[in-house]
Coordinates of C-alpha atoms and ligand atoms in Angstrom, one line a residue:
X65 CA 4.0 19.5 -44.5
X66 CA 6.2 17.4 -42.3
X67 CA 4.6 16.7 -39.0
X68 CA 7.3 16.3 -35.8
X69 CA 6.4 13.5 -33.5
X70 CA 8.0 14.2 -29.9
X71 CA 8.5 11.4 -28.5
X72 CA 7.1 11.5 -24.4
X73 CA 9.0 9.8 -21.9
X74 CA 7.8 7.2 -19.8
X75 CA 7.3 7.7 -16.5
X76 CA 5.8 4.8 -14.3
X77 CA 3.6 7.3 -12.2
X78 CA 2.1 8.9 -15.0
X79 CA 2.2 6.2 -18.0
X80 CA 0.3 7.5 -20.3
X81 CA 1.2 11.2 -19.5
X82 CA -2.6 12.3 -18.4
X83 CA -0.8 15.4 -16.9
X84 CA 0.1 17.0 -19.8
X85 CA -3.4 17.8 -20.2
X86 CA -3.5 19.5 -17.3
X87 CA -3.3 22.9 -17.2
X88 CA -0.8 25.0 -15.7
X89 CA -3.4 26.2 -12.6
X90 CA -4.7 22.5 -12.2
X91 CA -1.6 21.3 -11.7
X92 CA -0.7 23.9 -9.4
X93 CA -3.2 23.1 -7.3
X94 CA -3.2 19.1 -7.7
X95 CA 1.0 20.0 -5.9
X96 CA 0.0 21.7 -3.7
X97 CA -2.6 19.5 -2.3
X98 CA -0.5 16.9 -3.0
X99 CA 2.5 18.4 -0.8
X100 CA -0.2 18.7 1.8
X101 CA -1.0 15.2 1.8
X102 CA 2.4 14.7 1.9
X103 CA 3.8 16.8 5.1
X104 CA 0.1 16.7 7.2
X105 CA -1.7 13.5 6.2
X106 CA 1.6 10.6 5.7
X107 CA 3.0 10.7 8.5
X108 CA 0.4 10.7 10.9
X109 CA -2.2 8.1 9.1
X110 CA -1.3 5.0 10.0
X111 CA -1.8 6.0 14.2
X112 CA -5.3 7.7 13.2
X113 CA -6.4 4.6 11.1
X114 CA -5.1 2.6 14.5
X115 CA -6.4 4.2 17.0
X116 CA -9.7 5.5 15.1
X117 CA -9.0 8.7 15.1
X118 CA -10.6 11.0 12.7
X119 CA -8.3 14.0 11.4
X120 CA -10.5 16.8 12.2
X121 CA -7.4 18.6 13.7
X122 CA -6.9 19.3 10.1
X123 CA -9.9 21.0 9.3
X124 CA -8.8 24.2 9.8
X125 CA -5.5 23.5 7.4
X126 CA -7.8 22.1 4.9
X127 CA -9.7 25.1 4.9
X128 CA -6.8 27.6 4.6
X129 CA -5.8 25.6 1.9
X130 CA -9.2 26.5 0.0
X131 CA -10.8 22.6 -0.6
X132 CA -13.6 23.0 1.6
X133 CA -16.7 23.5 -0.5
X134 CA -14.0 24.4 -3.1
X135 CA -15.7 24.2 -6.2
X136 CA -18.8 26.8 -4.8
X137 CA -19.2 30.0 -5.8
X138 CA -19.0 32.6 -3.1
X139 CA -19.2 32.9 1.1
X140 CA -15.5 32.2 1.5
X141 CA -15.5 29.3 -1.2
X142 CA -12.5 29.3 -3.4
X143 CA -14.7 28.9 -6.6
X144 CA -12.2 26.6 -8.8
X145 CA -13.2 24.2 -11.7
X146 CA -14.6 20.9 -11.5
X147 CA -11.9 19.1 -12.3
X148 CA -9.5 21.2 -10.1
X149 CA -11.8 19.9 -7.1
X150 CA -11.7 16.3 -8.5
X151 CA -7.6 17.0 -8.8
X152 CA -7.8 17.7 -4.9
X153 CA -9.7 14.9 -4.0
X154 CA -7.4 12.4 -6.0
X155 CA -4.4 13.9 -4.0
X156 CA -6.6 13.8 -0.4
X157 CA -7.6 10.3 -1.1
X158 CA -4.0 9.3 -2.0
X159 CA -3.3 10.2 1.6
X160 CA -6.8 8.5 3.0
X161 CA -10.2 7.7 1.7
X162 CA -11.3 8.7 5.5
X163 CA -9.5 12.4 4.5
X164 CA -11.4 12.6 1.3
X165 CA -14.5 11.9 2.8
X166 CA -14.2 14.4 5.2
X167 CA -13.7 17.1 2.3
X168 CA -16.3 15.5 0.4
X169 CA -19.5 15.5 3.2
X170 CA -17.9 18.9 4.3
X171 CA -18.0 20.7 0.4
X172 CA -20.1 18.2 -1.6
X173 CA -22.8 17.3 1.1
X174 CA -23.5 19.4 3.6
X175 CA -22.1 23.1 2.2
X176 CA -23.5 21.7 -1.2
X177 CA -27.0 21.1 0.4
X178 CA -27.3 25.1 1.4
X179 CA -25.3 26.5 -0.9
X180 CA -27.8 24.9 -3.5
X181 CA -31.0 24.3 -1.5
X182 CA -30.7 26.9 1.4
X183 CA -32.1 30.2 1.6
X184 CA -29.7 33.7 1.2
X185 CA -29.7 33.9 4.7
X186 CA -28.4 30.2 5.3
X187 CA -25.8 30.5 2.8
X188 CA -24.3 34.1 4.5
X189 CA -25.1 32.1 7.9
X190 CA -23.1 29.0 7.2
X191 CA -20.8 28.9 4.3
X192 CA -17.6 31.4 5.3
X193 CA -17.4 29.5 8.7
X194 CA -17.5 25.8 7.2
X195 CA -15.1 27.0 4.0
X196 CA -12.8 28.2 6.7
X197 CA -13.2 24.8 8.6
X198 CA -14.2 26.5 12.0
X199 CA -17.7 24.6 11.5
X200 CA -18.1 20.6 10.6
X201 CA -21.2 19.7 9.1
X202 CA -22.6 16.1 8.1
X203 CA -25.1 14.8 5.8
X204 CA -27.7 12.6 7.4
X205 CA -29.4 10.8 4.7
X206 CA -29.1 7.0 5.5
X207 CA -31.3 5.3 7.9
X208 CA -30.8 2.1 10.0
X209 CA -33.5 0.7 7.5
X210 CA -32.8 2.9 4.4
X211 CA -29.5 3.0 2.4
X212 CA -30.0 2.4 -1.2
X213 CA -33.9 3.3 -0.8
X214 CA -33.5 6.5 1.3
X215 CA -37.2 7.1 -0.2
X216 CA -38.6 4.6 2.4
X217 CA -37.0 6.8 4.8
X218 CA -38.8 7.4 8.5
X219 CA -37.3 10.2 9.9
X220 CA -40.3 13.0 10.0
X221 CA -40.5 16.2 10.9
X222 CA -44.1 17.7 11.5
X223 CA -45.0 21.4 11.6
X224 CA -45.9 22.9 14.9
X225 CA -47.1 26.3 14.2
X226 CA -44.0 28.5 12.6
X227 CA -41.8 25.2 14.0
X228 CA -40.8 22.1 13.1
X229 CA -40.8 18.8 15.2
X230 CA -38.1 16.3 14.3
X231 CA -38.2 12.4 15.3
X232 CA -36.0 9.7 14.1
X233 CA -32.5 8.5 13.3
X234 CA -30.0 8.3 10.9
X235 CA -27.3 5.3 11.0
X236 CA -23.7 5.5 9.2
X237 CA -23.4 9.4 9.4
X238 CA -19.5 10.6 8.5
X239 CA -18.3 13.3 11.1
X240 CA -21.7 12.8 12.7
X241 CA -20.4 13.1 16.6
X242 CA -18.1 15.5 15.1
X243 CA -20.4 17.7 13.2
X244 CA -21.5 21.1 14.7
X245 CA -24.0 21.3 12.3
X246 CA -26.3 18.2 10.6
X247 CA -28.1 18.7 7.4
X248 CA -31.2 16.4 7.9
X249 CA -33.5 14.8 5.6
X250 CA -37.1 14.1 6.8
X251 CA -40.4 13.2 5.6
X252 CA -43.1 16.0 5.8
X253 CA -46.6 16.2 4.8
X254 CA -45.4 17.9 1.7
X255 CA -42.8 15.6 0.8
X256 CA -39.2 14.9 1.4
X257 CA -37.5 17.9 3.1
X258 CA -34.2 19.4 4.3
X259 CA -33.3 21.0 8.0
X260 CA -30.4 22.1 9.2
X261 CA -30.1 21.4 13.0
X262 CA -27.1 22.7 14.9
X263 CA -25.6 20.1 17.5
X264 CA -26.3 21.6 20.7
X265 CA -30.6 21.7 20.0
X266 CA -32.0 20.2 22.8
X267 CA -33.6 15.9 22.2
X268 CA -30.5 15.8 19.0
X269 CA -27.8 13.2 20.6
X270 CA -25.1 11.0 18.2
X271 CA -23.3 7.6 18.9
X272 CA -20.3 7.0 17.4
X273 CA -20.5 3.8 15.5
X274 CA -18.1 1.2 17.0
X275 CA -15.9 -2.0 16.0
X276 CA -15.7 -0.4 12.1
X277 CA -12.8 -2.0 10.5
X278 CA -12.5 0.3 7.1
X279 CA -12.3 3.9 7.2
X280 CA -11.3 3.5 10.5
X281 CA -9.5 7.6 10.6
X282 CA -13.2 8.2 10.0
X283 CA -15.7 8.9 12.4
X284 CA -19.0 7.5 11.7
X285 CA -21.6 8.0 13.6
X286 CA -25.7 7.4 14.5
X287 CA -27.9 10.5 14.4
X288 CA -30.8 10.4 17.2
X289 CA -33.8 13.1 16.9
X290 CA -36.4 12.7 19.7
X291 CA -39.0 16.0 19.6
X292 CA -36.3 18.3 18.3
X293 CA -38.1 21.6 18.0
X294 CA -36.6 23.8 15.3
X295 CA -37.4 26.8 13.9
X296 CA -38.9 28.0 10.6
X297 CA -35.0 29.1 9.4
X298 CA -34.1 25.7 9.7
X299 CA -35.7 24.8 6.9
X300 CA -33.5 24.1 3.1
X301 CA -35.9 26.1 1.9
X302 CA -35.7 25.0 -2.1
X303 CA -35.8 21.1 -1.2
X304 CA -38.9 20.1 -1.7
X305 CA -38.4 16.1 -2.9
X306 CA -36.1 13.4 -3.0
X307 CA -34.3 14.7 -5.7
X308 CA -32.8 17.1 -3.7
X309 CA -30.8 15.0 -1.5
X310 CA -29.9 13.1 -4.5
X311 CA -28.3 15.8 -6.1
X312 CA -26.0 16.8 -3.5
X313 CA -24.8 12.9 -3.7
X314 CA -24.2 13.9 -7.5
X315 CA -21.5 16.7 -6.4
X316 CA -20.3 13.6 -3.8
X317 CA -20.0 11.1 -6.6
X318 CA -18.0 12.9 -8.6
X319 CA -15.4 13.5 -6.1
X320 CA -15.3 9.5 -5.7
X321 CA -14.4 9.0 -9.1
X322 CA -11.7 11.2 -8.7
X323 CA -10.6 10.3 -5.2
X324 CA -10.6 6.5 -6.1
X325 CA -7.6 7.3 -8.3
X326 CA -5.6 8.8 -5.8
X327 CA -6.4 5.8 -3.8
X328 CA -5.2 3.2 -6.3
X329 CA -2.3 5.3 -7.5
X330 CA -0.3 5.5 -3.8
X331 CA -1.0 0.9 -3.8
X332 CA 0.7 0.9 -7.6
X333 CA 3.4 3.2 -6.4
X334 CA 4.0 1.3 -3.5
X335 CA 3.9 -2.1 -5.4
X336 CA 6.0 -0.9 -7.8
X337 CA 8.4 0.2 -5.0
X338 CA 8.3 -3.1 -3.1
X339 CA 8.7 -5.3 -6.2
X340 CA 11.8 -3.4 -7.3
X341 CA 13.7 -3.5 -3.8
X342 CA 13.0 -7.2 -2.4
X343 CA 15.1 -10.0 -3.6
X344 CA 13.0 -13.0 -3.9
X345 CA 15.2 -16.2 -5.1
X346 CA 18.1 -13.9 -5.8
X347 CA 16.1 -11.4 -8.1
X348 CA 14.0 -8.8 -7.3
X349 CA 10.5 -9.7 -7.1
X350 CA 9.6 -7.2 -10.1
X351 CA 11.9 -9.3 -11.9
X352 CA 9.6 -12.4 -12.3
X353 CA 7.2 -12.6 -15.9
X354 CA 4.1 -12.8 -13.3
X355 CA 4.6 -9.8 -11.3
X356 CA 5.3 -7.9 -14.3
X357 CA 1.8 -9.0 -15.6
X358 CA 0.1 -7.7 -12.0
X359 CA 2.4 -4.0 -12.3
X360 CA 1.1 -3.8 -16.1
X361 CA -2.4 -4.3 -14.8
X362 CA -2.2 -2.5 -12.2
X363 CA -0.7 0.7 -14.0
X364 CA -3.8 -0.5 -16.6
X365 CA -6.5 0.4 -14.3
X366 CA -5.0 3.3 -12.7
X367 CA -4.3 5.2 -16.0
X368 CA -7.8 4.2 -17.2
X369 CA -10.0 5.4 -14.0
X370 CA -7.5 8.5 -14.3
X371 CA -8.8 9.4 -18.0
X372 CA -11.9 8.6 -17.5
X373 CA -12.1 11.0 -13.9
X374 CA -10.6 13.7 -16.0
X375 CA -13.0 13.2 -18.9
X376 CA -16.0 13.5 -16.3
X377 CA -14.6 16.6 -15.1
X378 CA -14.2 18.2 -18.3
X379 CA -18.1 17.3 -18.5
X380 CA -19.0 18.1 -15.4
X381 CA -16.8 22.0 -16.5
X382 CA -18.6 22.1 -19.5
X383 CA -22.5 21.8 -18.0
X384 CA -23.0 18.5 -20.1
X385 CA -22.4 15.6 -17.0
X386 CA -25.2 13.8 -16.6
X387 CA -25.9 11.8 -13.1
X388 CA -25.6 8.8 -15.2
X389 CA -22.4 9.6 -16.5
X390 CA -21.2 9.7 -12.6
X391 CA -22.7 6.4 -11.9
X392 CA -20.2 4.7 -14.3
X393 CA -17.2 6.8 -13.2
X394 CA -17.9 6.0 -9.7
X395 CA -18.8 2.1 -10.1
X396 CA -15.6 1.4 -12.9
X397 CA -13.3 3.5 -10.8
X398 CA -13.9 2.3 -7.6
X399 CA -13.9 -1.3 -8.7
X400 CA -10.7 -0.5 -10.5
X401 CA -9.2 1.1 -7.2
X402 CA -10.0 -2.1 -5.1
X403 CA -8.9 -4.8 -7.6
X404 CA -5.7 -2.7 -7.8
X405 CA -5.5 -2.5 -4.4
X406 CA -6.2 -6.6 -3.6
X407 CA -3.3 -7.1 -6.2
X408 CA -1.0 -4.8 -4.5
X409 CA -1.5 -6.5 -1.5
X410 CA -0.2 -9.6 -2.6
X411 CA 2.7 -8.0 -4.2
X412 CA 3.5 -7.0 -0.4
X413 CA 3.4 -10.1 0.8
X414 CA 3.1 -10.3 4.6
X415 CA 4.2 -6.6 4.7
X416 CA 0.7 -6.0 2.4
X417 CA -1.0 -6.5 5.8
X418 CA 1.1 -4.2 7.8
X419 CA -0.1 -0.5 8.1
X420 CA 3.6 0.4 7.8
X421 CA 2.7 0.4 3.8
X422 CA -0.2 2.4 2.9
X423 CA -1.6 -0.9 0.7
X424 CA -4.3 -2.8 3.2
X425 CA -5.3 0.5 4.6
X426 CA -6.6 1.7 1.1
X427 CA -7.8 -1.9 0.5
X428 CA -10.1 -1.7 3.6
X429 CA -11.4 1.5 3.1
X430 CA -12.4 1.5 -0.2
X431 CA -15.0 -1.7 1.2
X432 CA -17.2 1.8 2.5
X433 CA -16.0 3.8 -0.5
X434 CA -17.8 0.6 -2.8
X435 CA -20.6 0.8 -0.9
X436 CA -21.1 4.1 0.2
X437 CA -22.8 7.2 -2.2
X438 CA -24.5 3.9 -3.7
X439 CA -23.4 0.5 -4.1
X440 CA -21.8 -0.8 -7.2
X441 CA -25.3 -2.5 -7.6
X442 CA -26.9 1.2 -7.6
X443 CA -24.7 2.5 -10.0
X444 CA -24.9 -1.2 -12.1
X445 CA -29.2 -0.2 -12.1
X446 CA -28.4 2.9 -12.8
X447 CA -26.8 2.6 -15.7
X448 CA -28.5 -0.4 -16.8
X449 CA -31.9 1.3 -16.7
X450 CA -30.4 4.4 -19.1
X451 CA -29.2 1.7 -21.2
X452 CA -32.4 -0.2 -21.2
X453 CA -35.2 2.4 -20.6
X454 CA -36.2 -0.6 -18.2
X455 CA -36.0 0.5 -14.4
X456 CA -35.1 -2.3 -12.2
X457 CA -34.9 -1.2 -9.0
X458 CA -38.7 -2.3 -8.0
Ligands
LIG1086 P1 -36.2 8.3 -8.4 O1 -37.7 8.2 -8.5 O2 -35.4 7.7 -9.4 O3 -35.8 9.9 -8.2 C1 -36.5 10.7 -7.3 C2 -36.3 12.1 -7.9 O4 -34.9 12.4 -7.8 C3 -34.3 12.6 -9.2 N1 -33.0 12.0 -9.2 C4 -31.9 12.7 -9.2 N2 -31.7 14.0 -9.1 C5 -30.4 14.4 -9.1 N3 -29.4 13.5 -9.1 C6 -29.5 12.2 -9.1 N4 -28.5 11.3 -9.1 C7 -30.9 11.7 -9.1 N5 -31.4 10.5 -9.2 C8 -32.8 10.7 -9.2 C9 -35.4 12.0 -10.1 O5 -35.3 12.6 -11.3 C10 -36.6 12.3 -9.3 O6 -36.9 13.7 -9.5 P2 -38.4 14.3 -9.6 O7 -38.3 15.7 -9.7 O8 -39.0 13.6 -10.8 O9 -39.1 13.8 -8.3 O10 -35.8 7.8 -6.9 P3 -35.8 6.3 -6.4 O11 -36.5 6.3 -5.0 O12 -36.3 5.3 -7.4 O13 -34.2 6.1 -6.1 C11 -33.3 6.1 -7.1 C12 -31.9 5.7 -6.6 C13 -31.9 4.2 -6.1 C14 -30.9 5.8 -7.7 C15 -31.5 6.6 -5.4 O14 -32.3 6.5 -4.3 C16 -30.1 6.3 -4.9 O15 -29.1 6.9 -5.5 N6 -29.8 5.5 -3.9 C17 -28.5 5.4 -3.3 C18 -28.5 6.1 -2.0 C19 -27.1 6.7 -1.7 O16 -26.2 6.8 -2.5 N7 -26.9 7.2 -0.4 C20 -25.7 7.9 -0.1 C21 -25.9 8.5 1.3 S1 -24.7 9.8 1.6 C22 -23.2 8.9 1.8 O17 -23.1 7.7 1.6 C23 -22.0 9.7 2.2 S2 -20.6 8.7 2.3 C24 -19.3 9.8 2.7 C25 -18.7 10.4 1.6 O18 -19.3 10.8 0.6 O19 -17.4 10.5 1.6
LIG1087 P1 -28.7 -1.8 1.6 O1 -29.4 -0.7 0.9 O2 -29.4 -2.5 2.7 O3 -28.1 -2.8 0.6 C1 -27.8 -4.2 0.9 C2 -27.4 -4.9 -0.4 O4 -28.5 -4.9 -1.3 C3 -26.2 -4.2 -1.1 O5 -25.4 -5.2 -1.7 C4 -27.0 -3.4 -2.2 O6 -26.1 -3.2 -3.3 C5 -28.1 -4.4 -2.5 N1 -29.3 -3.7 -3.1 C6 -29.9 -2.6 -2.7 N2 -30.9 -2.3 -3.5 C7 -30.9 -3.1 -4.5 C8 -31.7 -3.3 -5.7 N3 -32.7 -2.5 -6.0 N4 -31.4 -4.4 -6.5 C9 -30.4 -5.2 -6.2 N5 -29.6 -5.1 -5.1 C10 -29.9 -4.1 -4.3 N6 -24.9 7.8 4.6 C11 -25.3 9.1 4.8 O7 -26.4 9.5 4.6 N7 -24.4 10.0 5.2 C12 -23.0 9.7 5.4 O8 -22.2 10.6 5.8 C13 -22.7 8.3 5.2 N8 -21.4 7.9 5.5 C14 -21.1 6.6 5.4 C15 -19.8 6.2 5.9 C16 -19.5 4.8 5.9 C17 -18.1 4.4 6.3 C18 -20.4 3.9 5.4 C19 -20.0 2.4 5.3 C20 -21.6 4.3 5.0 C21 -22.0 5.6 5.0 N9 -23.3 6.1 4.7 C22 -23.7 7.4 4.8 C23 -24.3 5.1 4.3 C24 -24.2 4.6 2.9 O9 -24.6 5.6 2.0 C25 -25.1 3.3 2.8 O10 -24.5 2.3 3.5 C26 -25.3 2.9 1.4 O11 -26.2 3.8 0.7 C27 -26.0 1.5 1.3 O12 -27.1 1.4 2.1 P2 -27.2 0.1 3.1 O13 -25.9 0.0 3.9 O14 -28.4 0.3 4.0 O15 -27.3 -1.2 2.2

């Protein structure tokens, strides 16, 4: 039997031809988020990221467009593969990391939290209206004191008769001043516990978080509960430890890993780009041995994080990913996205620093996407203490 060896073309954007094993509905979907990115995110980012807006105005457009708690089952979610939500994400986070994260607290965090840990009622309450986009939510998790330890958190919530009572705060909330609805996480006398407290309940305020230079077309804001009464329905009513929380920053994760790739995908393309068009010394700058070097690297890492993010998802599709296997996607991929970035940058030149080129605004941002849904050093213990049986986090 003779065996016929095609041979594939190569094709900078897509090296080692990852696409192929897509299939014909993920790709579908990965253009037509991508053409979305394209026509609503482009051409508008660079003002947002200046002036610190956040794009809510798209919410609506992101939910007709089915990404909003995309990969649930059900109440107006579009129900799609895992790795058809991690597609989306990579195209969303080509436009922005600040877009991404808004799909990613909106579907991943918040929806994610009820969908998984709310009661029937919640779900039928909730879900259509933030799938459509008509209703933000936000994930309040992180206190000023408690990031990587959100055990230690003090935000507690006391039963009053059929109530609850809510005191505390939460620092670095995404969409918190936007949010119309918070999913809260509080200490109880019966352990760690979810609520889900609608903006407009009376002693719940939020400050926007000033002065942020990454993720700036982001808002991020501080959560402030003083006495907030809320009912008995407010209560997640399946989330009764840590681990709940925990496992909506799974579903979170696993969107970074994908979304990272998008991010360092549009600073190769745009390296690649440059280095081709400006003459440096009477050649173009991609014509030196050195920069050659930094676009082979470059193209390296992006192909690698790609493959591995698609890998994860075929897991994640098949029931087998474990939270481990999301700590290394999101720690390699991310660090892959901002070396990739850094080099870009200097590829640029002085135009690297302008936000006329997409480069130093995915450099910045992914300084939060490194540190936010765990730090590299998270993930590092994380993995290290599978590897290990040793946990080192204590
Ligand atoms: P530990 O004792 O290990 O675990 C407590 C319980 O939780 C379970 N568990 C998990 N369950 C599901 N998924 C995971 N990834 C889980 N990790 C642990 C565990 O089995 C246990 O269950 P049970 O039933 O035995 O009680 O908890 P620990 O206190 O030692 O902490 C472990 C650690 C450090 C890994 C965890 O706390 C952690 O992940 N810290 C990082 C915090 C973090 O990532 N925060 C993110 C906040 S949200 C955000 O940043 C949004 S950014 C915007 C965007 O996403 O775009
Ligand atoms: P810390 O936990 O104080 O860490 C400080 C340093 O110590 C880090 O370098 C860390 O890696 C290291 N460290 C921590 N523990 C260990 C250890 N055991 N061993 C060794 N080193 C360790 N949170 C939410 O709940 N909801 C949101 O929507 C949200 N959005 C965010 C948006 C942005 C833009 C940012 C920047 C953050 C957001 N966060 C959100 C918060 C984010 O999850 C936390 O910042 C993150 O978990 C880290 O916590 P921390 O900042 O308190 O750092």
């Amino acid at each position: 039997m003779t065996t016929t060896i095609k041979a594939t073309e190569i094709r900078p954007e897509d090296f080692l031809d990852i696409d192929s094993r897509l299939s014909p509905d993920e790709i579908a979907i990965r253009d037509t988020v991508r053409r979305f990115v394209r026509e609503k995110v482009e051409p508008e980012i660079a003002e947002w990221f200046e002036s610190g807006q956040s794009p809510t105005v798209l919410m609506k457009e992101l939910g007709a467009l089915g990404v909003l708690g995309m990969h649930l089952e059900g109440y107006g979610c579009a129900g799609t593969s895992a790795t058809a939500y991690g597609l989306a994400c990579m195209e969303l986070e080509a436009g922005d990391s600040g877009i991404r994260s808004l799909v990613s607290v909106q579907g991943s965090l918040a929806m994610f939290a009820i969908h998984r840990w709310g009661s029937e009622e919640q779900r039928r309450q909730w879900l259509p209206s933030m799938a459509a986009g008509e209703v933000i939510g936000c994930f309040g998790l992180t206190e000023p004191d408690a990031g990587s330890d959100p055990g230690s958190m003090r935000t507690r919530a006391r039963r009053d008769g059929s109530d609850w009572i809510l005191n505390g705060q939460k620092m670095w909330i995404t969409n918190g001043s936007v949010a119309d609805v918070a999913v809260v996480w509080a200490q109880t006398d019966e352990g760690i516990r979810g609520f889900i407290v609608p903006k407009a309940t009376p002693g719940f305020t939020t400050q926007v978080i000033k002065k942020k230079l990454s993720l700036r077309a982001s808002v991020t804001s501080e959560l402030l509960f003083n006495d907030v009464r809320l009912p008995a329905e407010a209560l997640l009513v399946e989330a009764t430890s840590l681990r709940a929380p925990l496992s909506c920053l799974n579903e979170a994760r696993y969107g970074i890993v994908w979304g990272s790739v998008g991010a360092a995908r549009s600073c190769f393309e745009a390296a690649l780009k440059y280095a081709g068009e400006r003459q440096v010394f009477g050649k173009p700058v991609a014509a030196y041995q050195i920069q050659q070097q930094k676009l082979a690297l470059m193209a390296l890492a992006t192909n690698r994080s790609y493959l591995l993010a698609l890998h994860l998802g075929r897991m994640k599709d098949e029931g087998t990913l474990r939270p481990e296997h999301v700590s290394m996607g999101k720690l390699g991929n991310v660090n892959d996205a901002l070396e990739v970035a850094r080099t870009a940058r200097q590829v640029l030149g002085a135009n690297g620093i302008s936000l006329e080129y997409p480069v130093i605004r995915h450099m910045v941002n992914l300084e939060s996407v490194v540190t936010y849904e765990g730090t590299a050093d998270v993930h590092s213990l994380v993995i290290g203490g599978a590897l290990t049986g040793i946990p080192a986090f204590r």
